[in-house]
Every structure is written in structure tokens, then in C-alpha cells.
């Protein structure tokens, strides 16, 4: 296997959302530059008797998370150095550079570098961009503006050797203006973004085209009276799939005239709407939330990665607390449909309901009961449906989990039982013989831990039954584990083993044994060593092999 060494240094935007600069007068008392963080070294050895290796026989990873402090303001970085292939899965393909910071002082916050910011659920909603911006919140006024590159230019790779999707360079801006407090506010937001058609050569095999988008949204939250909260999130999005197409003259098509002020109307330009509103009544013992959501087919914006569109949904969710919080009841029921424009061959309707009951009669005992029901049914759209193609399925999920613990001066005993059942009921007489299924499982675990002697033991059992078209699989087995701490808990040793028998219908299908062992030693506050071994012995009819994985890790904190 070709050895590829990659070095990735990236800013962690999720960790560095904002840095408070209010105590500027104390900066002179702090060190100008300081460095903290961690460094990790890991080596893995893998062996198997299977015909094909599931991973590299030898691999190593060197990673770090240094934090540079400038006058006490943390600037976290991370890096990874490995001999295994590295693939970047993010939407933006700048793999080797992700820097960003959002410091704030009182009511002024500045954004620079790579950022993801949300102004509205349906306009700018946490899409990564490279650029800058500012948010101002003097008193009850709310203002925000950002500008930057939302997509990097990535030309078509006809050999598909890098796996990076084709994209034009996309730049845009977003603006938010509002007034209010976190409990009572109203915001208006605008997103405008456009692709540069000359940023890459015209693709040959890809269907990606340069696009343009304008999205306008209104968001409000109002606390009515004492216990009632009303929310509204509504947006309109004008989206042109191909800006190389001819321009539409004012009055042509179905677009309102004001659209041309912000975006060039073209043949592919469409105007869609999306939004949801909710009303919540809440007290200490009871709450009831109702929500209505509607998203037009093909609704999308360049400020968000994904939308579940072409849907209309109504949800009702009550919750009750009784007996001073010992009994908690929560539930929800919802109705959902698609084909809002009646232009699909069929309409899919879903009924989604769930219930959760948690009862704690005494502090040591907790009973948890969960039930879910998901029904999917199709009705005729542009064509009539017969029983051979009509979808009508009901999925039932049921779970019961009691847990109990006993605490003494020296020992802690924990008992946990989990019973679950999942049934897929296909009510189509033609397809039920292929799709009907039932899965039942039971898991029991007991664990005892000694506070005085720093050790723990665990025992468990498990059962799984799967019945579907042409298959009847049963697996059951036992598990055991132990842990021990030594030398003032600097040395910790753990091991866990699971042994399962397998049956196909009434015939034995062999067994699977898995085991793990772990030894960790805290040499000092800054140095940690860890050794882990994992073993798998598969003796089933389909596959018979042994797997061994050994890992050695050193972690330095500074």
C-alpha cells in the first residue's frame, strides 16, 4: 500500500466561537505569548487470519491540539500526521487551511477567517465561509453582516482521482437587522450569493452549473403573557440554477417584479417558500408545544447545506411532571405529507408518534418505558396506485429499561435490564412476505465496584432474535469484565469479554468470542501511557477467522 504522509493544520471553529475581550485593562498583566495543549502518539499493529486485511498491518498517528495564548486569549489549533490515507469530508475543500476567530468586546463581535454563523433557519444557517463580518447588539438592537467565499472553485476531475465534487467559486453576503431581547425579538435577514462561471472550465461529465440565490427571511419569538411562547420563522428563496441562461424581461414568468432588484431573473429562476411556527404553553408541571412546518418542493439556499423539502408537518408534543418529579410523561404525535404541488406520481403520508414514561419511586430505582409508532402510507397522485406498488407500512418500537443500584460504605452495585422489540408490519399483501420483520433483544448487566479496594467486576447476558423474509437468526451469550486501579489510581487495568452463540433457524451456526484489554499508566500530571489489545475469534458458517489489534499510545499535556 502506498505510504501517504499528510500534515493537516486547522483551526477549530467549533471550539473558538468567541473570545471575550472585555477585560482589556488586564492584558498588560498577562504573558504576551504562552503555549498549552496536548500531543498524542499512537502506533497500531493489526493481524488477521482472514483472506483480506480489514486495515493496515501497521499504522501510526501523531496528533496535537496546541493552544496559543496571546495575552490570555486562547487560539486553538490542531494537526494530524499519519501514514494512512486521509480524506476530507467537509463541504469546503480547503483541506490544509481552516483559520477563524470571533472576538467580542461588550456588544461588538467581529468574525474573521473560516466561520459558520446562523442568522435564520432558512437563509444563512451555519454554512462555512471564508471572509469577515460583524455583529452589533447595542441595547435591544440586533445587527449582523458577513461577506466571504462560500465555496472554493474545484474543476472537474475526469479521472475522479481525488473524490472532490465539482464546484464553482461562490461568493456572497448576509445581513440581519432586528430588535428585541432573547425572549422577545424580531429579525429580518437577507442572503445573496452567486457563483463565478469563469472560475473553472465548463464541466464535461458533471451536471453542476453556476447558480445564484437570494433568500429573505423573518424570524420572531414572542413571550405572550407568562407561560405562552410564540415563534415564527418564514423565508422566501429565489434560486437560479444556471446564470448562463437568458435573462427574463420584467413581467415574464411567475416571478414578482421586485426580484430583479436583487437577482437577475432567468429561465431557471424559481421562487420557493419555507417556514414553521410554534406555540408553547409551559408551567413547572405541564407543557404543550404545537408546531406547523411547510417547506416548498425544491426550496434551497446557498446559506445552508441541506433541507428536507416538499413536506408539510403538524406536530403536537405534551409533557407532564407528577409527584414532585418522580413521574415524567412526554410524548408527541405528528402528521406529515409530501407532494405539496400535486405533481408527483404518488403522495406519501406519515404518522409519527412516540411516548416516554420515566418513573423513579425511590432514588435507587428508575423505570423507563419508550414507545414509538411510525406509519407510512401512499395515496394516488398523478397515477392510480395498485396493491403491488402501494407502500403502507407501520413500524412499532417498544423498549423497557429498569435500573437499580445499592450503595454501601464499601460497595456500589448496579443492575440494568434492557428489553426492546421492533416490528415492521407491511400492510401491502403483495410485498409483506419480503419486508415483514421482527427484532427482539434482551440485555442484562450487573456491576459491582469497591471504593475501598479500587476494583470492579461486571457480568452480563444478551439475547437477540431477528425474523424476516427467509431468515430466522438467534444470538445469545454472556459477558464478563474486570477493572483494577493500583498505585494511588495511577495504574488502571481493565478487561472485557463477550461470548455469543449463533443459530440459523434450528441449526447451530457457531460462535463469536471478542475480548479487550487495556492498561493505562499516569506517570505524572502531564504524561499518560496506554496499551490496548482487542481480539476477535469468529467461528460462524459464513466466516471463520481471527483478528488481533494492538495499540500503544502516549499522551503529553503541556
Coordinates of C-alpha atoms in Angstrom, one line a residue:
X1 CA 0.0 0.0 0.0
X2 CA 1.3 3.4 -1.0
X3 CA 2.5 5.3 2.1
X4 CA 1.0 8.7 2.1
X5 CA 2.2 11.2 4.7
X6 CA -0.2 14.1 5.3
X7 CA 0.1 17.1 7.6
X8 CA -3.2 18.9 8.4
X9 CA -3.1 22.1 10.4
X10 CA -6.6 23.5 11.1
X11 CA -8.3 26.0 13.3
X12 CA -11.1 24.5 15.3
X13 CA -14.1 26.8 14.5
X14 CA -16.3 24.8 16.8
X15 CA -14.0 25.4 19.8
X16 CA -13.3 29.1 19.0
X17 CA -16.8 30.5 18.6
X18 CA -16.0 33.7 20.6
X19 CA -13.3 35.2 22.7
X20 CA -14.2 37.8 25.3
X21 CA -12.0 40.9 25.2
X22 CA -13.9 42.9 27.8
X23 CA -11.0 42.8 30.3
X24 CA -8.6 44.8 28.1
X25 CA -7.2 46.6 31.1
X26 CA -5.8 43.3 32.4
X27 CA -4.0 42.3 29.2
X28 CA -0.8 44.1 30.3
X29 CA -0.6 41.9 33.4
X30 CA -0.7 38.7 31.3
X31 CA 2.1 37.0 29.3
X32 CA 2.3 38.1 25.7
X33 CA 2.7 34.6 24.4
X34 CA 2.0 31.3 26.1
X35 CA 1.5 27.8 24.8
X36 CA -0.6 25.0 26.2
X37 CA -2.3 21.9 24.7
X38 CA -1.7 18.2 24.1
X39 CA 0.4 15.9 21.9
X40 CA -0.6 12.3 21.2
X41 CA 1.5 9.4 19.6
X42 CA -0.3 6.2 18.6
X43 CA 1.1 3.0 17.0
X44 CA -1.2 0.2 15.8
X45 CA -0.3 -3.4 14.9
X46 CA -3.0 -5.5 13.1
X47 CA -3.0 -9.2 12.4
X48 CA -5.7 -11.4 10.9
X49 CA -6.2 -14.9 9.5
X50 CA -9.0 -13.7 7.2
X51 CA -8.4 -13.7 3.4
X52 CA -8.3 -10.0 3.3
X53 CA -7.0 -7.4 5.8
X54 CA -9.6 -5.1 7.2
X55 CA -6.9 -2.4 7.9
X56 CA -3.2 -1.8 7.6
X57 CA -0.9 -4.2 9.3
X58 CA 1.0 -1.3 10.8
X59 CA -0.1 2.3 11.2
X60 CA 0.7 5.3 13.3
X61 CA -0.8 8.7 14.1
X62 CA 0.8 11.8 15.6
X63 CA -1.7 14.4 16.5
X64 CA -1.7 17.5 18.6
X65 CA -4.0 20.2 19.9
X66 CA -1.7 23.2 20.8
X67 CA -3.4 26.3 22.1
X68 CA -1.5 29.6 21.6
X69 CA -2.4 32.2 24.2
X70 CA -1.9 35.9 23.2
X71 CA -2.4 38.0 26.3
X72 CA -4.6 35.2 27.7
X73 CA -6.8 34.9 24.6
X74 CA -6.8 31.2 23.5
X75 CA -6.1 30.5 19.8
X76 CA -6.5 26.7 19.4
X77 CA -5.0 24.7 16.5
X78 CA -4.9 21.0 15.7
X79 CA -2.7 18.8 13.5
X80 CA -2.5 15.2 12.4
X81 CA 0.4 13.4 10.9
X82 CA -0.3 9.8 9.7
X83 CA 0.8 7.2 7.3
X84 CA -2.8 6.3 6.4
X85 CA -4.8 7.9 3.6
X86 CA -6.7 11.0 4.7
X87 CA -9.9 12.1 3.1
X88 CA -11.6 15.4 3.8
X89 CA -15.3 15.0 4.0
X90 CA -16.3 18.6 4.6
X91 CA -18.3 20.7 2.1
X92 CA -15.5 23.1 1.6
X93 CA -12.4 21.6 0.1
X94 CA -9.6 23.9 1.5
X95 CA -8.1 20.9 3.3
X96 CA -5.0 22.5 4.6
X97 CA -6.1 25.8 6.0
X98 CA -9.0 26.5 8.3
X99 CA -8.4 29.5 10.4
X100 CA -11.0 31.6 12.1
X101 CA -11.7 33.8 15.1
X102 CA -14.7 35.7 16.6
X103 CA -13.5 38.0 19.4
X104 CA -16.1 40.3 21.0
X105 CA -16.0 43.4 23.3
X106 CA -19.2 44.3 25.1
X107 CA -21.8 44.5 22.3
X108 CA -19.4 44.3 19.4
X109 CA -18.3 40.9 17.9
X110 CA -16.0 40.6 14.9
X111 CA -15.7 37.5 12.7
X112 CA -12.7 36.8 10.5
X113 CA -11.4 33.7 8.6
X114 CA -13.4 30.5 8.4
X115 CA -16.7 30.9 10.2
X116 CA -20.2 29.3 10.3
X117 CA -22.9 31.7 11.6
X118 CA -26.7 31.4 11.8
X119 CA -28.9 34.4 11.1
X120 CA -32.1 32.3 10.3
X121 CA -33.0 28.6 9.8
X122 CA -33.9 29.3 6.2
X123 CA -31.4 31.9 5.0
X124 CA -27.9 31.8 6.5
X125 CA -27.8 28.7 8.7
X126 CA -24.2 27.6 9.7
X127 CA -22.7 27.4 6.2
X128 CA -18.9 27.6 6.3
X129 CA -17.5 30.7 4.6
X130 CA -14.1 32.3 4.4
X131 CA -14.4 36.0 5.0
X132 CA -15.3 38.5 7.6
X133 CA -18.2 40.1 9.4
X134 CA -19.6 41.9 12.4
X135 CA -22.4 41.6 14.8
X136 CA -23.7 44.5 16.9
X137 CA -26.1 44.3 19.8
X138 CA -26.3 47.8 21.4
X139 CA -29.2 47.7 23.8
X140 CA -32.1 45.9 22.1
X141 CA -30.9 46.5 18.5
X142 CA -29.6 43.5 16.6
X143 CA -27.4 43.9 13.6
X144 CA -25.2 41.4 11.7
X145 CA -23.3 41.4 8.4
X146 CA -20.9 38.8 6.8
X147 CA -19.2 38.6 3.5
X148 CA -17.0 35.9 2.0
X149 CA -16.4 32.9 -0.1
X150 CA -18.9 30.1 0.4
X151 CA -17.4 27.6 -2.0
X152 CA -14.0 27.1 -3.4
X153 CA -13.5 26.6 -7.1
X154 CA -13.0 22.9 -7.8
X155 CA -12.6 21.9 -11.5
X156 CA -13.8 18.6 -12.8
X157 CA -11.5 15.7 -12.3
X158 CA -12.4 13.4 -15.2
X159 CA -10.5 10.5 -13.6
X160 CA -12.3 11.1 -10.3
X161 CA -9.0 10.5 -8.5
X162 CA -9.5 13.0 -5.7
X163 CA -13.2 12.4 -4.9
X164 CA -13.8 16.2 -4.6
X165 CA -17.1 17.3 -6.0
X166 CA -17.2 19.9 -8.8
X167 CA -18.0 23.4 -7.7
X168 CA -17.7 27.0 -8.9
X169 CA -16.2 29.7 -6.7
X170 CA -19.2 31.1 -4.8
X171 CA -19.2 34.5 -3.0
X172 CA -21.9 36.1 -1.1
X173 CA -23.1 38.2 1.8
X174 CA -25.7 38.0 4.5
X175 CA -27.4 40.8 6.5
X176 CA -29.5 40.7 9.6
X177 CA -31.4 43.6 11.2
X178 CA -33.5 43.1 14.3
X179 CA -34.8 44.5 17.6
X180 CA -35.6 42.8 21.0
X181 CA -34.3 40.5 23.7
X182 CA -33.7 36.7 23.6
X183 CA -37.3 36.2 24.8
X184 CA -39.0 38.8 22.6
X185 CA -37.4 39.8 19.2
X186 CA -38.0 40.2 15.5
X187 CA -35.2 39.8 12.9
X188 CA -35.1 40.3 9.2
X189 CA -32.3 38.6 7.3
X190 CA -31.1 38.6 3.7
X191 CA -28.7 36.2 1.9
X192 CA -27.3 36.9 -1.5
X193 CA -24.7 34.6 -3.1
X194 CA -23.6 33.9 -6.7
X195 CA -21.2 31.5 -8.5
X196 CA -18.4 32.8 -10.8
X197 CA -18.9 30.9 -14.1
X198 CA -15.4 31.7 -15.1
X199 CA -13.7 30.2 -12.0
X200 CA -13.5 26.7 -13.5
X201 CA -13.7 25.3 -17.1
X202 CA -17.2 24.1 -18.1
X203 CA -17.6 20.5 -16.7
X204 CA -17.9 17.7 -19.3
X205 CA -19.5 14.9 -17.2
X206 CA -20.8 16.8 -14.2
X207 CA -24.2 18.4 -14.2
X208 CA -23.1 21.2 -11.9
X209 CA -23.9 24.7 -13.2
X210 CA -23.1 28.2 -11.9
X211 CA -26.1 29.4 -9.8
X212 CA -27.3 32.5 -8.0
X213 CA -29.5 32.8 -4.9
X214 CA -31.4 35.5 -3.0
X215 CA -33.1 34.5 0.3
X216 CA -35.1 36.8 2.6
X217 CA -36.4 35.7 6.0
X218 CA -38.2 36.9 9.0
X219 CA -37.8 35.4 12.5
X220 CA -39.6 36.3 15.6
X221 CA -40.1 35.0 19.1
X222 CA -42.6 36.5 21.4
X223 CA -43.3 35.6 25.0
X224 CA -47.1 36.1 25.4
X225 CA -48.4 36.5 28.9
X226 CA -46.5 34.4 31.4
X227 CA -46.5 30.9 30.1
X228 CA -47.0 31.2 26.4
X229 CA -44.3 31.5 23.8
X230 CA -44.9 32.0 20.0
X231 CA -42.3 31.6 17.4
X232 CA -42.3 32.2 13.6
X233 CA -39.6 31.5 11.0
X234 CA -40.5 32.3 7.4
X235 CA -38.4 32.8 4.3
X236 CA -38.6 33.1 0.5
X237 CA -35.8 32.0 -1.7
X238 CA -35.2 32.9 -5.4
X239 CA -32.8 30.5 -6.9
X240 CA -31.3 30.4 -10.4
X241 CA -29.9 27.0 -11.3
X242 CA -27.9 28.4 -14.3
X243 CA -26.9 32.0 -14.6
X244 CA -25.6 31.4 -18.1
X245 CA -29.2 31.3 -19.4
X246 CA -31.0 34.2 -20.9
X247 CA -32.4 37.0 -18.8
X248 CA -36.2 37.2 -18.4
X249 CA -37.8 40.6 -19.0
X250 CA -39.8 42.2 -16.3
X251 CA -43.3 40.7 -16.2
X252 CA -42.2 37.4 -17.9
X253 CA -42.7 34.2 -15.9
X254 CA -44.2 33.9 -12.5
X255 CA -41.7 36.0 -10.5
X256 CA -42.7 39.2 -8.8
X257 CA -41.1 42.4 -10.2
X258 CA -39.1 43.3 -7.1
X259 CA -36.9 40.2 -7.5
X260 CA -35.0 41.8 -10.4
X261 CA -33.7 44.5 -7.9
X262 CA -31.6 41.9 -6.1
X263 CA -31.2 39.0 -8.6
X264 CA -31.2 38.6 -12.3
X265 CA -34.3 36.6 -13.3
X266 CA -33.6 33.8 -15.7
X267 CA -35.4 30.8 -17.3
X268 CA -34.3 28.6 -14.4
X269 CA -35.1 31.1 -11.6
X270 CA -37.7 29.8 -9.2
X271 CA -39.3 31.3 -6.1
X272 CA -40.0 29.0 -3.1
X273 CA -41.1 29.5 0.4
X274 CA -40.4 27.7 3.7
X275 CA -41.2 28.3 7.3
X276 CA -42.5 27.0 10.6
X277 CA -44.4 28.4 13.5
X278 CA -44.9 27.0 17.0
X279 CA -47.0 27.8 20.1
X280 CA -45.8 26.6 23.5
X281 CA -47.6 26.6 26.8
X282 CA -45.3 25.8 29.8
X283 CA -45.6 25.6 33.5
X284 CA -43.5 23.8 36.1
X285 CA -45.6 20.6 35.9
X286 CA -47.0 20.7 32.3
X287 CA -46.1 21.9 28.8
X288 CA -47.7 21.6 25.4
X289 CA -46.0 22.5 22.2
X290 CA -47.7 22.6 18.8
X291 CA -45.8 23.2 15.5
X292 CA -46.7 23.6 11.9
X293 CA -43.9 23.4 9.2
X294 CA -44.1 23.7 5.5
X295 CA -41.2 23.7 3.0
X296 CA -41.9 24.0 -0.7
X297 CA -40.5 21.5 -3.2
X298 CA -37.0 22.5 -4.4
X299 CA -36.6 25.0 -1.6
X300 CA -32.9 25.7 -1.1
X301 CA -30.5 28.4 -0.2
X302 CA -26.8 28.9 -0.5
X303 CA -26.6 29.6 3.2
X304 CA -27.4 26.1 4.3
X305 CA -26.2 22.7 3.3
X306 CA -29.4 20.7 3.3
X307 CA -33.2 21.0 3.6
X308 CA -35.9 18.4 3.9
X309 CA -38.2 20.0 1.3
X310 CA -41.6 19.1 -0.2
X311 CA -43.1 18.5 3.2
X312 CA -45.9 19.7 5.4
X313 CA -46.0 18.6 9.0
X314 CA -48.1 19.2 12.1
X315 CA -46.7 18.2 15.5
X316 CA -48.2 18.1 19.0
X317 CA -45.9 17.4 21.9
X318 CA -47.2 17.4 25.6
X319 CA -45.2 16.7 28.7
X320 CA -46.2 16.2 32.4
X321 CA -44.3 16.1 35.7
X322 CA -46.1 14.5 38.6
X323 CA -45.4 13.5 42.2
X324 CA -42.6 16.1 42.7
X325 CA -40.8 15.0 39.5
X326 CA -40.8 11.3 40.3
X327 CA -43.1 10.6 37.3
X328 CA -42.3 12.2 33.9
X329 CA -44.6 11.7 30.9
X330 CA -43.6 13.0 27.5
X331 CA -45.0 12.3 24.0
X332 CA -45.5 13.6 20.5
X333 CA -47.7 12.9 17.6
X334 CA -47.3 14.3 14.1
X335 CA -48.8 14.1 10.6
X336 CA -46.6 14.6 7.6
X337 CA -47.1 14.6 3.8
X338 CA -45.3 15.4 0.6
X339 CA -46.4 16.2 -3.0
X340 CA -47.5 19.7 -2.0
X341 CA -47.9 20.7 -5.6
X342 CA -49.7 17.5 -6.6
X343 CA -47.2 16.9 -9.4
X344 CA -45.7 13.5 -8.1
X345 CA -46.9 10.1 -9.1
X346 CA -47.9 9.3 -5.5
X347 CA -48.3 11.2 -2.2
X348 CA -46.6 9.8 0.9
X349 CA -48.3 10.4 4.2
X350 CA -46.6 9.6 7.6
X351 CA -47.9 9.4 11.1
X352 CA -45.2 9.6 13.7
X353 CA -46.0 9.2 17.4
X354 CA -43.9 8.5 20.5
X355 CA -44.3 8.2 24.2
X356 CA -41.8 8.1 27.1
X357 CA -42.6 7.3 30.7
X358 CA -39.9 7.6 33.4
X359 CA -40.8 6.7 37.0
X360 CA -38.4 7.0 40.0
X361 CA -40.4 5.7 43.0
X362 CA -37.2 5.7 45.1
X363 CA -33.8 7.2 44.3
X364 CA -32.3 3.7 43.8
X365 CA -34.9 2.6 41.2
X366 CA -35.6 4.0 37.8
X367 CA -38.2 2.6 35.3
X368 CA -38.1 3.9 31.8
X369 CA -40.6 2.9 29.1
X370 CA -40.5 4.1 25.5
X371 CA -42.9 3.5 22.6
X372 CA -42.7 4.7 19.0
X373 CA -45.0 4.3 16.1
X374 CA -44.1 5.3 12.6
X375 CA -46.6 4.7 9.8
X376 CA -46.0 5.4 6.1
X377 CA -48.8 5.3 3.6
X378 CA -49.0 6.2 -0.1
X379 CA -52.1 7.5 -1.9
X380 CA -52.7 8.3 -5.6
X381 CA -51.1 11.3 -7.1
X382 CA -50.7 11.7 -10.9
X383 CA -51.3 7.9 -11.3
X384 CA -53.5 5.4 -9.6
X385 CA -51.8 3.0 -7.2
X386 CA -52.5 -0.7 -7.1
X387 CA -51.6 -3.0 -4.3
X388 CA -48.4 -4.2 -6.0
X389 CA -46.7 -0.8 -5.7
X390 CA -48.5 1.0 -2.9
X391 CA -46.5 1.5 0.2
X392 CA -48.3 1.0 3.5
X393 CA -46.0 0.2 6.5
X394 CA -46.2 0.5 10.2
X395 CA -43.1 0.4 12.4
X396 CA -43.5 -0.3 16.1
X397 CA -40.7 0.3 18.6
X398 CA -41.0 -0.7 22.2
X399 CA -38.4 -0.6 25.0
X400 CA -38.4 -1.1 28.7
X401 CA -35.3 -0.3 30.9
X402 CA -35.4 -0.7 34.6
X403 CA -32.2 0.1 36.6
X404 CA -31.5 -0.3 40.3
X405 CA -28.4 0.4 42.5
X406 CA -27.4 -0.5 46.0
X407 CA -24.8 1.7 47.8
X408 CA -23.0 0.8 50.9
X409 CA -19.9 2.2 52.6
X410 CA -17.6 0.0 50.6
X411 CA -19.5 -1.3 47.5
X412 CA -21.7 0.0 44.8
X413 CA -24.0 -2.5 43.0
X414 CA -25.7 -1.6 39.7
X415 CA -28.3 -3.7 37.9
X416 CA -29.6 -2.7 34.4
X417 CA -32.0 -4.6 32.2
X418 CA -33.0 -3.5 28.7
X419 CA -35.8 -5.2 26.8
X420 CA -36.7 -4.0 23.3
X421 CA -38.8 -5.0 20.4
X422 CA -39.1 -3.6 16.8
X423 CA -41.8 -4.8 14.5
X424 CA -42.2 -3.8 10.8
X425 CA -45.7 -4.5 9.7
X426 CA -46.2 -4.3 6.0
X427 CA -49.9 -4.0 5.2
X428 CA -49.3 -4.4 1.5
X429 CA -50.4 -8.0 0.8
X430 CA -48.1 -8.3 -2.2
X431 CA -44.8 -7.1 -0.5
X432 CA -45.4 -8.2 3.1
X433 CA -43.7 -11.6 2.5
X434 CA -40.4 -9.8 1.6
X435 CA -40.4 -6.9 4.0
X436 CA -42.1 -8.0 7.2
X437 CA -39.7 -8.3 10.1
X438 CA -39.4 -8.6 13.9
X439 CA -36.4 -7.9 16.1
X440 CA -36.4 -8.7 19.8
X441 CA -33.5 -8.2 22.2
X442 CA -32.7 -8.5 26.0
X443 CA -29.6 -7.3 27.7
X444 CA -28.8 -7.6 31.4
X445 CA -25.7 -6.2 33.2
X446 CA -24.6 -6.3 36.8
X447 CA -21.6 -4.4 38.0
X448 CA -20.0 -4.2 41.5
X449 CA -17.4 -1.7 42.4
X450 CA -15.3 -1.5 45.6
X451 CA -14.5 2.0 46.8
X452 CA -12.0 0.8 49.3
X453 CA -10.0 -1.6 47.1
X454 CA -10.5 0.2 43.8
X455 CA -11.7 -2.7 41.7
X456 CA -14.8 -3.5 39.7
X457 CA -16.4 -6.7 38.3
X458 CA -19.2 -7.0 35.8
X459 CA -21.3 -9.8 34.5
X460 CA -23.9 -9.8 31.8
X461 CA -26.0 -11.7 29.3
X462 CA -27.6 -10.8 26.0
X463 CA -30.2 -12.2 23.6
X464 CA -31.1 -11.2 20.0
X465 CA -33.7 -12.6 17.7
X466 CA -34.2 -11.5 14.1
X467 CA -37.1 -12.8 12.0
X468 CA -37.6 -11.6 8.4
X469 CA -38.2 -12.9 4.9
X470 CA -36.5 -16.3 4.7
X471 CA -34.3 -15.8 7.8
X472 CA -34.5 -16.7 11.5
X473 CA -31.4 -15.6 13.3
X474 CA -30.8 -16.0 17.0
X475 CA -27.8 -14.9 19.0
X476 CA -27.3 -15.2 22.7
X477 CA -24.4 -15.2 25.1
X478 CA -22.6 -13.9 28.2
X479 CA -20.1 -11.2 29.1
X480 CA -17.7 -10.6 31.9
X481 CA -15.3 -7.8 32.8
X482 CA -12.9 -6.6 35.5
X483 CA -11.0 -3.5 36.4
X484 CA -8.4 -2.6 39.0
X485 CA -6.6 0.6 40.0
X486 CA -3.2 0.5 41.7
X487 CA -0.6 2.9 43.0
X488 CA -3.0 5.6 44.0
X489 CA -5.0 5.0 40.8
X490 CA -2.0 5.9 38.6
X491 CA -2.2 2.4 37.1
X492 CA -5.5 1.1 35.7
X493 CA -6.1 -2.3 34.2
X494 CA -9.4 -3.4 32.5
X495 CA -10.6 -6.3 30.5
X496 CA -13.9 -7.3 28.9
X497 CA -15.0 -10.5 27.2
X498 CA -18.2 -11.4 25.3
X499 CA -19.1 -14.9 24.1
X500 CA -22.1 -15.4 21.8
X501 CA -23.6 -18.4 20.2
X502 CA -25.4 -18.1 16.9
X503 CA -28.3 -20.1 15.4
X504 CA -29.9 -20.1 11.9
X505 CA -33.5 -21.3 12.4
X506 CA -33.0 -24.6 14.4
X507 CA -29.4 -25.2 13.3
X508 CA -26.3 -24.2 15.2
X509 CA -24.2 -21.6 13.4
X510 CA -21.1 -21.4 15.5
X511 CA -19.9 -18.8 18.0
X512 CA -18.0 -15.5 18.3
X513 CA -15.7 -14.5 21.1
X514 CA -14.4 -11.0 21.5
X515 CA -12.1 -9.6 24.1
X516 CA -10.4 -6.4 25.0
X517 CA -7.7 -5.5 27.5
X518 CA -6.4 -2.1 28.5
X519 CA -3.5 -0.9 30.7
X520 CA -3.1 2.8 31.3
X521 CA -0.4 4.5 33.5
X522 CA -0.4 8.1 34.6
X523 CA 3.3 8.8 35.0
X524 CA 2.6 12.4 36.1
X525 CA 0.1 15.0 35.5
X526 CA 1.4 15.6 32.0
X527 CA 2.3 12.1 30.9
X528 CA -0.1 9.2 30.2
X529 CA 0.7 5.8 28.6
X530 CA -1.9 3.5 27.4
X531 CA -1.8 0.0 25.9
X532 CA -4.9 -1.7 24.4
X533 CA -5.4 -5.1 22.8
X534 CA -8.5 -6.3 21.0
X535 CA -9.1 -9.9 19.9
X536 CA -11.9 -11.4 17.8
X537 CA -12.4 -15.1 17.1
X538 CA -15.2 -15.8 14.6
X539 CA -16.3 -19.3 14.1
X540 CA -19.6 -18.9 12.2
X541 CA -20.6 -20.7 9.0
X542 CA -20.1 -17.6 6.8
X543 CA -16.7 -16.6 8.1
X544 CA -14.0 -18.2 10.2
X545 CA -11.1 -16.0 11.1
X546 CA -9.1 -14.4 14.0
X547 CA -8.4 -10.7 14.4
X548 CA -5.8 -9.1 16.6
X549 CA -5.3 -5.3 17.1
X550 CA -2.6 -3.9 19.5
X551 CA -2.4 -0.2 20.2
X552 CA 0.2 1.8 22.1
X553 CA -0.5 5.4 22.9
X554 CA 1.4 8.2 24.6
X555 CA -0.3 11.5 25.5
X556 CA 1.5 14.6 26.6
X557 CA -0.2 17.6 28.2
X558 CA 1.6 20.9 28.4

